[in-house]
């Protein structure tokens, strides 16, 4: 419900409300992602253990030194490498996530008396999981899989590849940053190498017969990770707002951008900590086509590889820069979402 506008239950189910709620959420996601795009790229380089930037991982100062190296070599464009795919992905994702949260919140907690932490967590988890369910439905109902290139997850894989790749030789033998189209073609045309490994023999036909599967590396981990991240994020957001920003007797809340930023920041910090190991595993699987183009990296072997190389700390590599990125991103996302709802009279 908007902080300023009292909306009847019937209005919340109208398409007018749903579209405006989704529009506010989509804009909020794009603004937040743009603000933290340079840190997002560095975090991907750390998480995926890029050999050129491994020396910077593990410290706060290393993140800024990595940003400096990217800027000195590539300029501003290097800091935003892969951001075009991010915007294409985040607008529908954030729009549907925030819209779904509004709808699920209204269904589970139509009145203030019915609000509980368990229901807040459930509403957030469902909203985060909702868009991935739409992706899966599109894939299952599209016979040839042609529509799947337009859904969110393949865009995320392309974005990660663009951000991960620091050396992409062109026709003249010089290194240049990969474009969206180049990253797409590279993933689609990845070929397996000859191997006698039974796992490789079994995996190769699937990747060669169904190249679209290459865009879904790490998809299962993404589904699992959305539950703790979105659930904890919205749980903290709803709990802190109900505790520190209770509405008046008429059900109205005054505009509170500073409070929205503060509560959103704390919510992002807690949610990032809870879900970060899932993100590490997902990134490693997403760049698996570069490190092992002949293999579909399984969840178990990816987790084992991370554990063997760094123990439990391996699942938290880059967490410091994750805080630098997620805390302001979540703060801005929630604040812009609330501001957009007030502006759109939602």
Coordinates of C-alpha atoms in Angstrom, one line a residue:
X1 CA 0.0 0.0 0.0
X2 CA 1.2 3.5 -0.8
X3 CA 2.5 5.5 2.1
X4 CA 0.3 8.4 1.1
X5 CA -2.8 6.9 -0.5
X6 CA -5.5 4.8 1.0
X7 CA -6.5 2.2 -1.6
X8 CA -9.4 -0.1 -1.3
X9 CA -8.9 -3.9 -1.7
X10 CA -10.8 -3.8 -5.0
X11 CA -8.4 -1.1 -6.4
X12 CA -5.4 -3.2 -5.5
X13 CA -6.7 -6.0 -7.8
X14 CA -7.2 -3.7 -10.8
X15 CA -5.0 -3.7 -13.8
X16 CA -4.4 0.0 -13.4
X17 CA -2.9 -0.6 -9.9
X18 CA -0.9 -3.6 -11.0
X19 CA 0.6 -1.9 -14.0
X20 CA 1.6 1.3 -12.1
X21 CA 3.0 -0.8 -9.2
X22 CA 5.1 -2.8 -11.7
X23 CA 6.3 0.3 -13.5
X24 CA 7.4 1.8 -10.2
X25 CA 9.3 -1.3 -9.3
X26 CA 11.0 -1.6 -12.7
X27 CA 12.2 2.0 -12.6
X28 CA 13.5 1.5 -9.1
X29 CA 15.4 -1.6 -10.1
X30 CA 17.1 0.1 -13.1
X31 CA 18.1 3.2 -11.1
X32 CA 19.5 1.1 -8.3
X33 CA 21.5 -1.2 -10.7
X34 CA 22.9 1.8 -12.6
X35 CA 24.3 3.4 -9.4
X36 CA 26.2 0.2 -8.4
X37 CA 27.1 -1.0 -11.9
X38 CA 30.9 -0.5 -11.5
X39 CA 31.0 -2.4 -8.2
X40 CA 28.7 -5.1 -9.7
X41 CA 31.3 -5.8 -12.4
X42 CA 34.1 -6.0 -9.9
X43 CA 32.1 -8.3 -7.7
X44 CA 31.5 -10.7 -10.6
X45 CA 35.2 -10.7 -11.4
X46 CA 35.9 -11.7 -7.8
X47 CA 33.2 -14.2 -7.5
X48 CA 34.1 -16.0 -10.7
X49 CA 37.8 -15.9 -9.7
X50 CA 39.0 -14.1 -12.8
X51 CA 42.7 -14.7 -13.0
X52 CA 43.5 -11.0 -13.9
X53 CA 41.7 -9.7 -10.7
X54 CA 42.3 -12.5 -8.3
X55 CA 45.1 -10.5 -6.7
X56 CA 42.6 -7.8 -5.6
X57 CA 40.1 -10.2 -3.9
X58 CA 39.7 -10.4 -0.1
X59 CA 40.0 -6.7 0.9
X60 CA 38.0 -3.5 0.8
X61 CA 40.9 -1.6 -0.8
X62 CA 41.3 -4.3 -3.4
X63 CA 37.8 -3.6 -4.8
X64 CA 38.7 0.1 -5.3
X65 CA 42.1 -0.9 -6.8
X66 CA 40.2 -3.2 -9.2
X67 CA 37.9 -0.3 -10.2
X68 CA 40.9 1.9 -10.8
X69 CA 42.6 -0.7 -13.0
X70 CA 39.4 -1.2 -15.1
X71 CA 39.0 2.5 -15.5
X72 CA 42.7 3.0 -16.5
X73 CA 42.5 0.3 -19.1
X74 CA 38.9 0.7 -20.4
X75 CA 37.6 4.0 -19.2
X76 CA 34.0 4.5 -18.1
X77 CA 32.7 2.0 -20.6
X78 CA 34.8 -0.7 -18.9
X79 CA 33.1 0.0 -15.6
X80 CA 29.7 -0.5 -17.2
X81 CA 30.6 -3.5 -19.4
X82 CA 27.6 -5.8 -19.5
X83 CA 25.2 -3.1 -18.1
X84 CA 23.0 -3.1 -21.2
X85 CA 22.1 -6.7 -20.5
X86 CA 21.5 -5.8 -16.9
X87 CA 19.0 -3.2 -17.7
X88 CA 17.1 -5.5 -20.1
X89 CA 17.0 -8.1 -17.4
X90 CA 16.3 -6.0 -14.3
X91 CA 13.3 -3.9 -15.5
X92 CA 10.9 -6.8 -16.0
X93 CA 12.4 -8.7 -13.0
X94 CA 12.2 -5.8 -10.5
X95 CA 8.8 -4.7 -11.9
X96 CA 7.2 -8.1 -11.5
X97 CA 8.9 -8.7 -8.1
X98 CA 7.6 -5.5 -6.5
X99 CA 4.2 -5.9 -8.1
X100 CA 4.0 -9.5 -6.9
X101 CA 5.0 -8.4 -3.4
X102 CA 2.2 -5.8 -3.4
X103 CA -0.3 -8.4 -4.5
X104 CA 0.9 -11.3 -2.2
X105 CA 1.2 -8.9 0.7
X106 CA -2.4 -7.8 0.2
X107 CA -3.6 -11.5 0.0
X108 CA -1.7 -12.7 3.0
X109 CA -2.0 -9.6 5.2
X110 CA -5.0 -7.5 4.1
X111 CA -5.0 -5.7 7.5
X112 CA -2.2 -4.5 9.9
X113 CA -3.4 -6.9 12.6
X114 CA -2.6 -9.9 10.3
X115 CA 1.0 -8.9 9.6
X116 CA 3.6 -11.3 11.0
X117 CA 7.2 -11.9 10.3
X118 CA 6.5 -15.3 8.9
X119 CA 4.0 -13.8 6.4
X120 CA 6.4 -11.0 5.5
X121 CA 9.1 -13.6 4.7
X122 CA 6.7 -15.7 2.7
X123 CA 5.4 -12.7 0.7
X124 CA 9.0 -11.7 -0.2
X125 CA 10.0 -15.2 -1.1
X126 CA 7.0 -15.7 -3.3
X127 CA 7.6 -12.4 -5.0
X128 CA 11.2 -13.2 -5.8
X129 CA 10.3 -16.7 -6.9
X130 CA 7.4 -15.5 -9.0
X131 CA 9.3 -14.2 -12.0
X132 CA 11.5 -17.3 -12.3
X133 CA 8.3 -19.4 -12.4
X134 CA 7.1 -17.3 -15.4
X135 CA 10.5 -18.0 -17.1
X136 CA 10.1 -21.7 -16.5
X137 CA 6.5 -21.6 -17.8
X138 CA 7.6 -19.8 -21.0
X139 CA 10.4 -22.4 -21.6
X140 CA 8.0 -25.4 -21.0
X141 CA 5.3 -24.0 -23.2
X142 CA 7.5 -22.9 -26.1
X143 CA 8.2 -25.9 -28.3
X144 CA 11.4 -24.8 -29.9
X145 CA 12.7 -22.7 -27.1
X146 CA 13.0 -19.6 -29.2
X147 CA 11.2 -17.4 -26.7
X148 CA 13.6 -18.3 -23.9
X149 CA 16.2 -15.9 -25.2
X150 CA 13.9 -13.1 -24.2
X151 CA 13.5 -14.1 -20.6
X152 CA 15.6 -12.9 -17.7
X153 CA 18.1 -15.6 -16.9
X154 CA 19.9 -15.9 -20.3
X155 CA 20.4 -12.1 -20.1
X156 CA 22.0 -12.6 -16.7
X157 CA 24.3 -15.2 -18.0
X158 CA 25.3 -12.9 -20.9
X159 CA 25.8 -10.0 -18.5
X160 CA 28.1 -12.1 -16.3
X161 CA 30.2 -13.3 -19.3
X162 CA 30.6 -9.7 -20.5
X163 CA 31.6 -8.6 -17.0
X164 CA 33.9 -11.6 -16.5
X165 CA 35.8 -11.3 -19.7
X166 CA 38.8 -9.0 -19.6
X167 CA 40.5 -10.1 -22.7
X168 CA 38.6 -10.5 -26.0
X169 CA 40.9 -10.5 -29.0
X170 CA 39.5 -8.9 -32.2
X171 CA 40.4 -9.6 -35.8
X172 CA 43.6 -7.5 -35.5
X173 CA 44.9 -9.5 -32.5
X174 CA 44.2 -6.7 -30.0
X175 CA 42.2 -6.9 -26.8
X176 CA 38.8 -5.3 -26.7
X177 CA 35.7 -5.5 -24.5
X178 CA 33.0 -7.9 -25.7
X179 CA 29.7 -6.5 -26.9
X180 CA 26.3 -8.0 -26.1
X181 CA 26.1 -9.7 -29.5
X182 CA 29.6 -11.1 -29.2
X183 CA 29.0 -12.5 -25.8
X184 CA 25.7 -14.1 -27.0
X185 CA 27.4 -15.7 -30.0
X186 CA 30.4 -16.9 -27.9
X187 CA 28.0 -18.7 -25.4
X188 CA 25.8 -20.2 -28.2
X189 CA 28.8 -21.4 -30.2
X190 CA 30.8 -22.9 -27.4
X191 CA 32.1 -26.3 -28.5
X192 CA 33.1 -29.2 -26.3
X193 CA 36.6 -30.6 -26.5
X194 CA 37.2 -34.4 -26.9
X195 CA 37.3 -36.2 -23.6
X196 CA 37.0 -39.7 -22.4
X197 CA 35.3 -38.7 -19.1
X198 CA 31.9 -40.4 -18.8
X199 CA 30.4 -37.3 -17.4
X200 CA 31.6 -35.3 -20.4
X201 CA 30.3 -37.9 -22.9
X202 CA 26.9 -37.8 -21.3
X203 CA 26.7 -34.0 -21.1
X204 CA 28.0 -33.2 -24.6
X205 CA 25.0 -34.3 -26.6
X206 CA 22.6 -32.2 -24.6
X207 CA 24.7 -29.1 -25.0
X208 CA 25.2 -29.7 -28.7
X209 CA 21.7 -30.7 -29.5
X210 CA 20.1 -28.0 -27.3
X211 CA 22.5 -25.0 -27.3
X212 CA 19.9 -22.9 -25.5
X213 CA 20.8 -24.9 -22.3
X214 CA 24.2 -23.1 -22.2
X215 CA 22.3 -19.9 -21.2
X216 CA 20.8 -21.7 -18.2
X217 CA 24.0 -22.7 -16.3
X218 CA 23.4 -22.2 -12.6
X219 CA 19.6 -21.8 -13.0
X220 CA 18.7 -24.2 -10.3
X221 CA 21.0 -22.4 -7.8
X222 CA 19.3 -19.1 -8.7
X223 CA 15.9 -20.6 -7.9
X224 CA 17.1 -21.8 -4.5
X225 CA 18.9 -18.5 -3.7
X226 CA 15.9 -16.3 -4.5
X227 CA 14.0 -17.7 -1.5
X228 CA 16.4 -16.5 1.3
X229 CA 17.4 -13.3 -0.5
X230 CA 13.9 -12.0 -1.4
X231 CA 12.3 -13.5 1.7
X232 CA 14.8 -12.0 4.2
X233 CA 14.9 -8.7 2.3
X234 CA 11.1 -8.1 2.4
X235 CA 10.9 -9.5 5.9
X236 CA 13.4 -7.0 7.2
X237 CA 11.8 -4.2 5.2
X238 CA 8.3 -4.9 6.5
X239 CA 9.3 -5.5 10.1
X240 CA 11.5 -2.4 10.4
X241 CA 8.9 -0.2 8.8
X242 CA 6.2 -1.5 11.0
X243 CA 8.4 -1.0 14.0
X244 CA 9.8 2.5 13.3
X245 CA 7.3 4.0 10.8
X246 CA 3.9 3.0 11.9
X247 CA 1.0 4.6 10.0
X248 CA -1.3 7.0 11.7
X249 CA -4.9 6.3 12.6
X250 CA -6.1 6.9 9.0
X251 CA -3.6 4.4 7.6
X252 CA -1.4 7.1 5.9
X253 CA 2.4 7.3 6.1
X254 CA 4.2 10.6 5.4
X255 CA 7.0 10.6 2.7
X256 CA 10.1 9.3 4.4
X257 CA 12.9 9.0 1.8
X258 CA 15.7 9.1 4.4
X259 CA 14.0 6.4 6.5
X260 CA 13.3 4.4 3.3
X261 CA 17.0 4.5 2.4
X262 CA 18.1 3.5 5.8
X263 CA 15.7 0.6 6.2
X264 CA 16.4 -0.6 2.7
X265 CA 20.2 -0.5 3.3
X266 CA 19.9 -2.6 6.5
X267 CA 17.5 -5.0 4.7
X268 CA 19.9 -5.5 1.9
X269 CA 22.8 -6.1 4.2
X270 CA 21.0 -8.9 6.1
X271 CA 19.6 -10.5 2.9
X272 CA 23.0 -10.4 1.2
X273 CA 24.6 -12.2 4.1
X274 CA 22.0 -14.9 4.2
X275 CA 22.0 -15.7 0.5
X276 CA 25.7 -15.0 -0.6
X277 CA 26.9 -18.6 -0.8
X278 CA 24.2 -19.3 -3.4
X279 CA 25.5 -16.4 -5.4
X280 CA 29.0 -17.7 -5.3
X281 CA 28.0 -21.1 -6.6
X282 CA 25.7 -19.5 -9.3
X283 CA 28.5 -17.3 -10.7
X284 CA 31.0 -20.2 -10.9
X285 CA 28.4 -22.2 -12.8
X286 CA 27.5 -19.3 -15.1
X287 CA 31.2 -18.9 -16.3
X288 CA 31.5 -22.7 -16.6
X289 CA 31.3 -22.4 -20.3
X290 CA 34.6 -20.5 -20.3
X291 CA 36.5 -22.7 -17.9
X292 CA 34.9 -26.0 -19.0
X293 CA 33.1 -25.6 -22.3
X294 CA 32.8 -29.4 -22.6
X295 CA 31.0 -29.9 -19.3
X296 CA 27.7 -29.0 -17.6
X297 CA 29.1 -28.2 -14.2
X298 CA 26.9 -29.9 -11.6
X299 CA 25.9 -28.3 -8.3
X300 CA 27.8 -30.9 -6.2
X301 CA 31.1 -30.6 -8.0
X302 CA 30.9 -26.8 -8.1
X303 CA 30.3 -26.7 -4.3
X304 CA 33.1 -29.2 -3.8
X305 CA 35.5 -27.1 -5.9
X306 CA 34.8 -24.0 -4.0
X307 CA 35.2 -25.8 -0.6
X308 CA 38.5 -27.5 -1.7
X309 CA 40.0 -24.2 -2.9
X310 CA 39.0 -22.0 0.0
X311 CA 37.0 -23.8 2.7
X312 CA 34.0 -22.1 4.1
X313 CA 35.6 -18.7 3.3
X314 CA 35.4 -19.6 -0.4
X315 CA 31.7 -19.1 -0.2
X316 CA 32.1 -15.6 1.0
X317 CA 34.7 -14.3 -1.5
X318 CA 33.9 -10.8 -2.5
X319 CA 31.3 -10.4 0.3
X320 CA 32.8 -7.0 1.3
X321 CA 32.3 -5.6 -2.1
X322 CA 28.9 -7.3 -2.1
X323 CA 28.0 -5.1 0.9
X324 CA 29.4 -2.1 -1.0
X325 CA 27.1 -2.9 -3.9
X326 CA 24.0 -4.5 -2.4
X327 CA 23.5 -2.1 0.6
X328 CA 23.2 1.1 -1.5
X329 CA 21.4 -0.8 -4.3
X330 CA 18.8 -2.1 -2.0
X331 CA 18.4 1.2 -0.2
X332 CA 18.0 3.1 -3.5
X333 CA 15.7 0.4 -4.9
X334 CA 13.3 0.5 -2.0
X335 CA 13.4 4.3 -1.7
X336 CA 12.8 4.8 -5.5
X337 CA 10.0 2.2 -5.4
X338 CA 8.3 4.1 -2.6
X339 CA 8.8 7.4 -4.4
X340 CA 7.6 6.0 -7.6
X341 CA 4.4 4.7 -6.0
X342 CA 3.8 8.1 -4.5
X343 CA 4.4 9.8 -7.8
X344 CA 2.1 7.3 -9.7
X345 CA -0.5 7.5 -6.9
X346 CA -0.3 3.8 -6.1

